[in-house]
Backbone as CSV, one residue per row, in Angstrom:
resi,resn,N_x,N_y,N_z,CA_x,CA_y,CA_z,C_x,C_y,C_z
1,HIS,-104.142,12.652,-56.089,-104.079,11.221,-55.797,-105.476,10.606,-55.795
2,ALA,-106.470,11.361,-55.287,-107.832,10.825,-55.221,-108.376,10.543,-56.612
3,ASP,-108.154,11.491,-57.531,-108.623,11.300,-58.908,-107.928,10.105,-59.550
4,ASN,-106.624,9.982,-59.287,-105.860,8.869,-59.858,-106.372,7.537,-59.329
5,LEU,-106.672,7.483,-58.029,-107.199,6.262,-57.429,-108.536,5.879,-58.031
6,LEU,-109.407,6.890,-58.216,-110.720,6.617,-58.794,-110.596,6.085,-60.211
7,GLU,-109.688,6.689,-60.983,-109.494,6.261,-62.372,-108.959,4.829,-62.431
8,LEU,-107.963,4.524,-61.588,-107.391,3.188,-61.576,-108.394,2.158,-61.069
9,SER,-109.188,2.533,-60.065,-110.189,1.606,-59.535,-111.246,1.287,-60.578
10,ALA,-111.676,2.322,-61.306,-112.676,2.116,-62.346,-112.134,1.212,-63.441
11,ARG,-110.864,1.435,-63.805,-110.245,0.606,-64.848,-110.114,-0.842,-64.370
12,ALA,-109.758,-1.021,-63.086,-109.612,-2.370,-62.553,-110.938,-3.109,-62.559
13,ALA,-112.014,-2.407,-62.208,-113.338,-3.034,-62.229,-113.696,-3.465,-63.645
14,GLU,-113.355,-2.623,-64.606,-113.620,-2.949,-66.010,-112.789,-4.149,-66.449
15,VAL,-111.528,-4.180,-66.012,-110.627,-5.289,-66.349,-111.175,-6.609,-65.842
16,MET,-111.581,-6.659,-64.569,-112.020,-7.913,-63.970,-113.362,-8.365,-64.531
17,SER,-114.262,-7.412,-64.792,-115.570,-7.791,-65.320,-115.479,-8.293,-66.755
18,GLY,-114.416,-7.888,-67.450,-114.254,-8.321,-68.841,-113.531,-9.636,-69.011
19,LEU,-113.088,-10.253,-67.910,-112.287,-11.473,-68.003,-113.025,-12.596,-68.700
20,THR,-114.260,-12.854,-68.289,-115.019,-13.964,-68.877,-115.254,-13.744,-70.362
21,ALA,-115.624,-12.526,-70.717,-115.884,-12.221,-72.124,-114.639,-12.437,-72.965
22,HIS,-113.477,-12.007,-72.447,-112.238,-12.193,-73.194,-111.876,-13.660,-73.324
23,ALA,-112.142,-14.447,-72.295,-111.841,-15.879,-72.359,-112.681,-16.560,-73.426
24,ILE,-113.962,-16.195,-73.484,-114.847,-16.758,-74.502,-114.383,-16.345,-75.893
25,SER,-113.999,-15.067,-76.029,-113.538,-14.578,-77.325,-112.262,-15.294,-77.753
26,ALA,-111.392,-15.575,-76.770,-110.142,-16.265,-77.097,-110.419,-17.656,-77.637
27,ARG,-111.348,-18.379,-77.002,-111.680,-19.716,-77.495,-112.262,-19.652,-78.895
28,ALA,-113.106,-18.658,-79.124,-113.699,-18.508,-80.452,-112.638,-18.191,-81.490
29,ALA,-111.655,-17.363,-81.101,-110.594,-16.997,-82.041,-109.735,-18.193,-82.404
30,VAL,-109.408,-19.001,-81.405,-108.590,-20.189,-81.670,-109.322,-21.149,-82.596
31,SER,-110.614,-21.354,-82.355,-111.408,-22.229,-83.207,-111.464,-21.695,-84.631
32,CYS,-111.610,-20.391,-84.731,-111.681,-19.766,-86.050,-110.380,-19.971,-86.820
33,ARG,-109.234,-19.812,-86.126,-107.947,-19.994,-86.809,-107.772,-21.420,-87.291
34,ALA,-108.241,-22.389,-86.486,-108.122,-23.792,-86.880,-108.920,-24.065,-88.150
35,VAL,-110.128,-23.495,-88.228,-110.965,-23.680,-89.411,-110.312,-23.041,-90.626
36,LEU,-109.750,-21.848,-90.435,-109.115,-21.155,-91.550,-107.913,-21.941,-92.071
37,ARG,-107.148,-22.541,-91.146,-105.984,-23.304,-91.599,-106.401,-24.531,-92.385
38,ARG,-107.514,-25.173,-91.971,-107.960,-26.381,-92.670,-108.512,-26.049,-94.048
39,LYS,-109.316,-25.010,-94.117,-109.974,-24.691,-95.385,-109.039,-24.025,-96.383
40,ARG,-108.155,-23.139,-95.854,-107.232,-22.406,-96.722,-107.960,-21.755,-97.899
41,THR,-109.088,-21.178,-97.618,-109.830,-20.459,-98.639,-109.976,-19.017,-98.219
42,SER,-110.411,-18.181,-99.165,-110.602,-16.775,-98.839,-111.797,-16.621,-97.912
43,VAL,-111.652,-15.730,-96.939,-112.696,-15.495,-95.944,-112.943,-14.002,-95.850
44,ARG,-114.207,-13.640,-95.721,-114.543,-12.231,-95.555,-113.988,-11.748,-94.231
45,VAL,-113.380,-10.548,-94.232,-112.767,-10.007,-93.025,-113.787,-9.853,-91.918
46,SER,-115.002,-9.484,-92.243,-116.026,-9.260,-91.236,-116.397,-10.529,-90.492
47,ALA,-116.062,-11.696,-91.045,-116.418,-12.957,-90.393,-115.388,-13.389,-89.367
48,VAL,-114.232,-12.702,-89.305,-113.172,-13.082,-88.393,-113.314,-12.302,-87.091
49,PRO,-113.245,-12.963,-85.932,-113.369,-12.278,-84.655,-112.302,-11.211,-84.469
50,ARG,-112.573,-10.289,-83.557,-111.663,-9.182,-83.324,-110.280,-9.683,-82.917
51,HIS,-110.229,-10.726,-82.096,-108.942,-11.248,-81.668,-108.148,-11.802,-82.848
52,ALA,-108.836,-12.391,-83.818,-108.144,-12.969,-84.960,-107.610,-11.909,-85.901
53,THR,-108.246,-10.748,-85.947,-107.801,-9.683,-86.843,-106.827,-8.737,-86.172
54,CYS,-106.596,-8.932,-84.866,-105.709,-8.032,-84.139,-104.287,-8.074,-84.675
55,ALA,-103.873,-9.229,-85.256,-102.520,-9.372,-85.767,-102.212,-8.361,-86.855
56,ALA,-103.252,-7.834,-87.525,-103.049,-6.860,-88.589,-102.986,-5.430,-88.055
57,ALA,-103.209,-5.274,-86.755,-103.225,-3.928,-86.182,-101.830,-3.333,-86.144
58,ASP,-101.774,-2.018,-86.108,-100.505,-1.315,-86.006,-99.998,-1.455,-84.577
59,LEU,-98.869,-2.120,-84.394,-98.321,-2.374,-83.064,-98.108,-1.086,-82.280
60,GLU,-97.627,-0.068,-82.960,-97.322,1.186,-82.269,-98.564,1.875,-81.711
61,SER,-99.717,1.558,-82.258,-100.945,2.229,-81.813,-101.583,1.551,-80.607
62,LEU,-101.115,0.357,-80.247,-101.719,-0.364,-79.139,-101.318,0.253,-77.797
63,PRO,-102.261,0.322,-76.852,-101.973,0.916,-75.533,-101.263,-0.078,-74.615
64,ILE,-100.026,-0.407,-74.943,-99.247,-1.331,-74.130,-97.869,-0.722,-73.873
65,PRO,-97.225,-1.093,-72.764,-95.914,-0.527,-72.434,-94.872,-0.777,-73.521
66,ALA,-93.892,0.113,-73.579,-92.874,0.056,-74.632,-92.093,-1.263,-74.609
67,LYS,-91.786,-1.781,-73.427,-91.016,-3.037,-73.346,-91.822,-4.207,-73.905
68,LEU,-93.128,-4.192,-73.661,-93.976,-5.260,-74.198,-94.058,-5.161,-75.718
69,LYS,-94.120,-3.949,-76.240,-94.112,-3.763,-77.693,-92.811,-4.304,-78.294
70,GLN,-91.710,-4.059,-77.600,-90.415,-4.539,-78.091,-90.383,-6.060,-78.140
71,ILE,-90.926,-6.699,-77.110,-90.957,-8.166,-77.065,-91.822,-8.710,-78.201
72,ILE,-92.988,-8.093,-78.416,-93.868,-8.528,-79.500,-93.149,-8.404,-80.839
73,GLY,-92.451,-7.273,-81.030,-91.707,-7.074,-82.271,-90.652,-8.146,-82.486
74,MET,-89.987,-8.567,-81.404,-88.977,-9.624,-81.506,-89.621,-10.955,-81.881
75,PHE,-90.782,-11.254,-81.303,-91.475,-12.500,-81.639,-91.924,-12.488,-83.094
76,GLN,-92.311,-11.328,-83.603,-92.758,-11.247,-84.987,-91.626,-11.477,-85.978
77,LEU,-90.392,-11.295,-85.521,-89.236,-11.541,-86.390,-88.835,-13.011,-86.418
78,VAL,-89.348,-13.786,-85.451,-89.013,-15.217,-85.401,-89.805,-15.936,-86.479
79,PRO,-89.163,-16.735,-87.346,-89.797,-17.228,-88.565,-90.827,-18.347,-88.420
80,ASP,-90.730,-19.173,-87.390,-91.626,-20.336,-87.357,-92.079,-20.629,-85.932
81,PRO,-93.189,-21.382,-85.781,-93.761,-21.670,-84.462,-92.781,-22.341,-83.498
82,MET,-91.977,-23.283,-83.984,-91.038,-23.971,-83.103,-90.001,-23.007,-82.530
83,SER,-89.549,-22.083,-83.358,-88.579,-21.090,-82.884,-89.211,-20.157,-81.862
84,ARG,-90.481,-19.810,-82.069,-91.177,-18.958,-81.097,-91.369,-19.707,-79.783
85,TYR,-91.646,-21.010,-79.881,-91.777,-21.836,-78.673,-90.448,-21.857,-77.909
86,LYS,-89.343,-22.001,-78.625,-88.023,-21.997,-77.992,-87.731,-20.633,-77.359
87,GLN,-88.254,-19.578,-77.981,-88.081,-18.231,-77.426,-88.778,-18.121,-76.071
88,LEU,-89.963,-18.738,-75.958,-90.669,-18.744,-74.681,-89.849,-19.471,-73.611
89,LEU,-89.253,-20.591,-73.979,-88.430,-21.337,-73.030,-87.197,-20.535,-72.622
90,PHE,-86.701,-19.713,-73.540,-85.581,-18.823,-73.222,-86.004,-17.817,-72.159
91,TYR,-87.203,-17.256,-72.302,-87.713,-16.317,-71.293,-87.904,-17.023,-69.958
92,ALA,-88.374,-18.268,-69.999,-88.574,-19.035,-68.762,-87.262,-19.168,-67.995
93,ALA,-86.177,-19.401,-68.713,-84.871,-19.574,-68.077,-84.362,-18.279,-67.454
94,LYS,-84.839,-17.136,-67.948,-84.389,-15.840,-67.436,-85.177,-15.380,-66.211
95,LEU,-86.272,-16.057,-65.899,-87.153,-15.604,-64.822,-86.421,-15.616,-63.481
96,LYS,-86.570,-14.534,-62.747,-85.909,-14.411,-61.450,-86.548,-15.346,-60.433
97,GLU,-85.796,-15.666,-59.402,-86.273,-16.592,-58.383,-87.492,-16.035,-57.655
98,PHE,-88.472,-16.887,-57.454,-89.720,-16.486,-56.791,-89.638,-16.881,-55.318
99,PRO,-89.989,-15.962,-54.415,-89.902,-16.280,-52.982,-90.867,-17.384,-52.572
100,ASP,-90.381,-18.341,-51.820,-91.203,-19.477,-51.405,-92.410,-19.041,-50.586
101,ASP,-92.233,-18.023,-49.738,-93.341,-17.604,-48.879,-94.435,-16.853,-49.639
102,ALA,-94.189,-16.581,-50.929,-95.205,-15.910,-51.749,-96.038,-16.898,-52.559
103,ARG,-95.749,-18.186,-52.413,-96.536,-19.207,-53.118,-97.820,-19.492,-52.339
104,VAL,-98.654,-18.472,-52.286,-99.909,-18.564,-51.535,-101.084,-18.388,-52.492
105,GLU,-102.274,-18.713,-52.005,-103.461,-18.714,-52.855,-103.745,-17.354,-53.470
106,GLU,-103.516,-16.282,-52.718,-103.840,-14.948,-53.230,-102.929,-14.522,-54.379
107,ASN,-101.777,-15.168,-54.516,-100.864,-14.865,-55.624,-100.978,-15.872,-56.765
108,LYS,-101.861,-16.825,-56.623,-101.992,-17.900,-57.612,-103.003,-17.534,-58.689
109,VAL,-102.639,-17.806,-59.932,-103.523,-17.533,-61.071,-104.570,-18.638,-61.159
110,GLN,-105.830,-18.243,-61.174,-106.919,-19.206,-61.297,-107.205,-19.478,-62.772
111,GLY,-107.679,-20.687,-63.073,-108.062,-21.020,-64.442,-106.904,-21.390,-65.336
112,CYS,-105.740,-21.690,-64.749,-104.581,-22.112,-65.536,-104.437,-23.634,-65.473
113,VAL,-103.964,-24.212,-66.567,-103.709,-25.644,-66.596,-102.618,-25.997,-65.579
114,SER,-101.622,-25.125,-65.471,-100.512,-25.326,-64.541,-100.644,-24.371,-63.359
115,GLN,-99.833,-24.598,-62.342,-99.795,-23.676,-61.211,-98.934,-22.469,-61.574
116,VAL,-99.462,-21.275,-61.338,-98.737,-20.042,-61.638,-98.943,-19.066,-60.486
117,TRP,-97.858,-18.415,-60.083,-97.938,-17.383,-59.056,-97.307,-16.109,-59.598
118,VAL,-97.890,-14.967,-59.248,-97.335,-13.671,-59.639,-97.302,-12.750,-58.418
119,LEU,-96.310,-11.887,-58.384,-96.149,-10.977,-57.253,-95.559,-9.660,-57.743
120,PRO,-96.244,-8.530,-57.479,-95.712,-7.236,-57.884,-95.070,-6.482,-56.712
121,ARG,-94.256,-5.512,-57.058,-93.809,-4.536,-56.065,-93.782,-3.177,-56.764
122,ILE,-94.000,-2.122,-56.009,-93.976,-0.779,-56.579,-92.756,-0.038,-56.042
123,GLU,-92.008,0.532,-56.969,-90.793,1.257,-56.627,-90.718,2.525,-57.458
124,ASP,-90.693,3.661,-56.788,-90.648,4.966,-57.469,-91.774,5.119,-58.494
125,GLY,-92.956,4.638,-58.132,-94.120,4.802,-58.997,-94.201,3.819,-60.148
126,LYS,-93.255,2.895,-60.237,-93.260,1.882,-61.290,-93.498,0.509,-60.682
127,VAL,-94.059,-0.404,-61.484,-94.392,-1.739,-61.003,-93.385,-2.750,-61.555
128,TYR,-92.972,-3.668,-60.690,-92.029,-4.717,-61.089,-92.591,-6.063,-60.622
129,PHE,-92.523,-7.061,-61.506,-93.133,-8.362,-61.231,-92.110,-9.476,-61.137
130,VAL,-92.443,-10.463,-60.308,-91.784,-11.770,-60.353,-92.898,-12.802,-60.475
131,ALA,-92.571,-13.956,-61.025,-93.579,-15.004,-61.221,-92.889,-16.357,-61.252
132,ASP,-93.693,-17.409,-61.172,-93.160,-18.764,-61.294,-94.287,-19.711,-61.681
133,SER,-93.921,-20.865,-62.221,-94.889,-21.883,-62.606,-94.217,-23.246,-62.569
134,ASP,-95.032,-24.292,-62.454,-94.490,-25.648,-62.478,-94.431,-26.217,-63.896
135,SER,-94.751,-25.395,-64.893,-94.665,-25.792,-66.302,-93.740,-24.828,-67.032
136,GLN,-92.814,-25.351,-67.823,-91.863,-24.495,-68.527,-92.547,-23.571,-69.531
137,LEU,-93.544,-24.086,-70.250,-94.252,-23.246,-71.213,-94.978,-22.118,-70.500
138,THR,-95.708,-22.449,-69.442,-96.432,-21.426,-68.690,-95.455,-20.471,-68.014
139,LYS,-94.345,-20.992,-67.570,-93.309,-20.151,-66.967,-92.781,-19.143,-67.991
140,GLY,-92.642,-19.593,-69.234,-92.210,-18.693,-70.296,-93.213,-17.589,-70.557
141,LEU,-94.501,-17.941,-70.543,-95.551,-16.937,-70.742,-95.548,-15.929,-69.595
142,ALA,-95.389,-16.436,-68.361,-95.342,-15.550,-67.203,-94.120,-14.635,-67.272
143,ALA,-92.987,-15.209,-67.706,-91.762,-14.424,-67.824,-91.915,-13.331,-68.879
144,LEU,-92.594,-13.656,-69.968,-92.846,-12.667,-71.021,-93.620,-11.480,-70.463
145,LEU,-94.658,-11.764,-69.666,-95.447,-10.680,-69.061,-94.627,-9.901,-68.040
146,CYS,-93.850,-10.615,-67.219,-93.014,-9.935,-66.227,-92.039,-8.976,-66.907
147,GLU,-91.396,-9.468,-67.960,-90.417,-8.653,-68.689,-91.094,-7.464,-69.372
148,GLY,-92.258,-7.717,-69.965,-92.925,-6.678,-70.741,-93.629,-5.621,-69.908
149,LEU,-94.090,-5.998,-68.712,-94.846,-5.058,-67.875,-94.004,-4.394,-66.797
150,SER,-92.924,-5.028,-66.367,-92.090,-4.446,-65.312,-91.487,-3.117,-65.773
151,GLY,-91.547,-2.145,-64.875,-91.034,-0.814,-65.197,-92.096,0.131,-65.715
152,ALA,-93.315,-0.391,-65.936,-94.423,0.456,-66.386,-95.156,1.031,-65.174
153,SER,-95.954,2.058,-65.401,-96.748,2.646,-64.327,-98.013,1.815,-64.118
154,PRO,-98.646,1.921,-62.943,-99.911,1.206,-62.731,-100.951,1.535,-63.807
155,LYS,-101.018,2.793,-64.207,-101.991,3.199,-65.216,-101.723,2.495,-66.547
156,GLU,-100.455,2.395,-66.942,-100.104,1.722,-68.196,-100.468,0.240,-68.142
157,ILE,-100.216,-0.390,-67.002,-100.495,-1.814,-66.874,-101.995,-2.090,-66.917
158,LEU,-102.773,-1.251,-66.256,-104.218,-1.459,-66.244,-104.857,-1.177,-67.603
159,ALA,-104.153,-0.446,-68.453,-104.697,-0.128,-69.782,-104.487,-1.251,-70.791
160,VAL,-103.656,-2.250,-70.445,-103.337,-3.322,-71.390,-104.541,-4.229,-71.606
161,GLU,-104.862,-4.476,-72.864,-105.902,-5.429,-73.241,-105.227,-6.704,-73.750
162,PRO,-105.863,-7.861,-73.549,-105.215,-9.123,-73.912,-105.138,-9.405,-75.409
163,ASP,-105.691,-8.521,-76.243,-105.654,-8.734,-77.693,-104.234,-8.923,-78.234
164,PHE,-103.246,-8.341,-77.549,-101.886,-8.376,-78.074,-101.341,-9.797,-78.208
165,VAL,-101.961,-10.772,-77.537,-101.478,-12.149,-77.626,-101.476,-12.642,-79.069
166,GLU,-102.414,-12.137,-79.892,-102.448,-12.529,-81.305,-101.197,-12.084,-82.050
167,LEU,-100.644,-10.948,-81.638,-99.484,-10.409,-82.335,-98.211,-11.203,-82.052
168,LEU,-98.232,-12.032,-81.004,-97.053,-12.815,-80.661,-96.842,-14.000,-81.611
169,GLY,-97.898,-14.380,-82.339,-97.779,-15.498,-83.270,-97.634,-16.840,-82.589
170,LEU,-98.271,-16.985,-81.432,-98.151,-18.229,-80.665,-99.368,-19.130,-80.817
171,GLY,-100.208,-18.837,-81.800,-101.449,-19.585,-81.963,-101.259,-21.084,-82.087
172,GLN,-100.187,-21.517,-82.732,-99.953,-22.954,-82.917,-99.302,-23.593,-81.694
173,SER,-98.792,-22.765,-80.768,-98.136,-23.289,-79.574,-99.066,-23.342,-78.369
174,LEU,-100.146,-22.562,-78.411,-101.031,-22.452,-77.259,-102.390,-23.077,-77.541
175,THR,-102.818,-23.958,-76.667,-104.177,-24.499,-76.730,-105.135,-23.429,-76.222
176,PRO,-106.450,-23.579,-76.458,-107.402,-22.611,-75.918,-107.277,-22.441,-74.408
177,SER,-107.036,-23.538,-73.682,-106.911,-23.432,-72.221,-105.646,-22.663,-71.837
178,ARG,-104.561,-22.840,-72.595,-103.335,-22.072,-72.334,-103.558,-20.594,-72.624
179,THR,-104.290,-20.312,-73.704,-104.588,-18.919,-74.041,-105.396,-18.264,-72.935
180,ASN,-106.417,-18.963,-72.433,-107.215,-18.427,-71.333,-106.370,-18.236,-70.086
181,GLY,-105.462,-19.193,-69.828,-104.579,-19.068,-68.675,-103.670,-17.856,-68.787
182,PHE,-103.178,-17.598,-70.007,-102.331,-16.426,-70.246,-103.095,-15.141,-69.944
183,MET,-104.348,-15.090,-70.378,-105.172,-13.918,-70.108,-105.449,-13.775,-68.613
184,ASN,-105.667,-14.902,-67.940,-105.890,-14.853,-66.498,-104.650,-14.359,-65.756
185,MET,-103.476,-14.709,-66.271,-102.231,-14.179,-65.700,-102.225,-12.652,-65.767
186,LEU,-102.524,-12.149,-66.964,-102.547,-10.702,-67.161,-103.544,-10.048,-66.224
187,ARG,-104.745,-10.616,-66.108,-105.778,-10.018,-65.273,-105.374,-10.006,-63.797
188,LEU,-104.747,-11.094,-63.326,-104.318,-11.106,-61.935,-103.192,-10.094,-61.705
189,MET,-102.299,-9.966,-62.671,-101.227,-8.974,-62.545,-101.800,-7.564,-62.484
190,GLN,-102.846,-7.318,-63.253,-103.493,-6.013,-63.207,-104.197,-5.791,-61.865
191,LYS,-104.875,-6.820,-61.389,-105.572,-6.723,-60.109,-104.588,-6.460,-58.970
192,LYS,-103.487,-7.199,-58.975,-102.512,-7.046,-57.905,-101.736,-5.737,-58.041
193,THR,-101.621,-5.225,-59.256,-101.029,-3.902,-59.460,-101.859,-2.840,-58.748
194,LEU,-103.167,-2.901,-58.941,-104.046,-1.933,-58.282,-103.955,-2.054,-56.765
195,GLU,-103.955,-3.289,-56.261,-103.866,-3.500,-54.817,-102.554,-2.936,-54.259
196,ALA,-101.445,-3.173,-54.964,-100.150,-2.670,-54.513,-100.107,-1.149,-54.561
197,PHE,-100.700,-0.579,-55.601,-100.724,0.881,-55.731,-101.528,1.508,-54.595
198,MET,-102.686,0.940,-54.313,-103.530,1.489,-53.258,-102.872,1.329,-51.883
199,ALA,-102.178,0.213,-51.680,-101.460,0.026,-50.428,-100.333,1.057,-50.275
200,ALA,-99.630,1.324,-51.376,-98.544,2.316,-51.349,-99.097,3.706,-51.073
201,GLU,-100.237,4.037,-51.677,-100.848,5.342,-51.449,-101.323,5.468,-50.004
202,ALA,-101.886,4.407,-49.457,-102.352,4.422,-48.064,-101.170,4.618,-47.112
203,ALA,-100.043,3.996,-47.439,-98.844,4.139,-46.606,-98.330,5.572,-46.629
204,LYS,-98.431,6.223,-47.799,-98.000,7.626,-47.905,-98.890,8.517,-47.052
205,GLU,-100.194,8.238,-47.092,-101.143,9.049,-46.327,-100.909,8.889,-44.828
206,ALA,-100.530,7.687,-44.414,-100.344,7.402,-42.981,-99.021,7.957,-42.460
207,ALA,-98.073,8.196,-43.379,-96.739,8.665,-42.962,-96.777,10.101,-42.465
């Protein structure tokens, strides 16, 4: 357990310290895609940011939970941006009820255009999430993460990198601020996963 805690703690520190860098990269990627759409000319691959080229990556090779891979695969089958947007609203409608007493600052995602709250629980070594937002689009994004990450182990959740957002094909539906908010959701879910795991381990030790 000690080795596992050290590994998860180290990963969490890496996750949180990388938040700003990923947010900057996301803005750069969105700007790059806008330029590419306007010019519609050939571009050298080396000139495209890592986030922009992630869509060409092999989905199966990405270190993300199986349910999240399945969701990404379903989004990739949706033919157009409007249909993908409607898919997000479908996920929003499926989101489970969020407890009123959990709408506190420590569960609130910072840096989001809308208000978003996330809450994990650990059961039999797996993590399960609930979330809510005052915006349907943001609620859909939160629901997508809840669905894709719930049932995974803490280690699997902490290993997720935000690059996978490119594979969802939501570039035309998300503004740079929405993209950053989505990444902040993921980072808070990872942070709270570690906190819940450590609390569960402490409870076992005290028993």
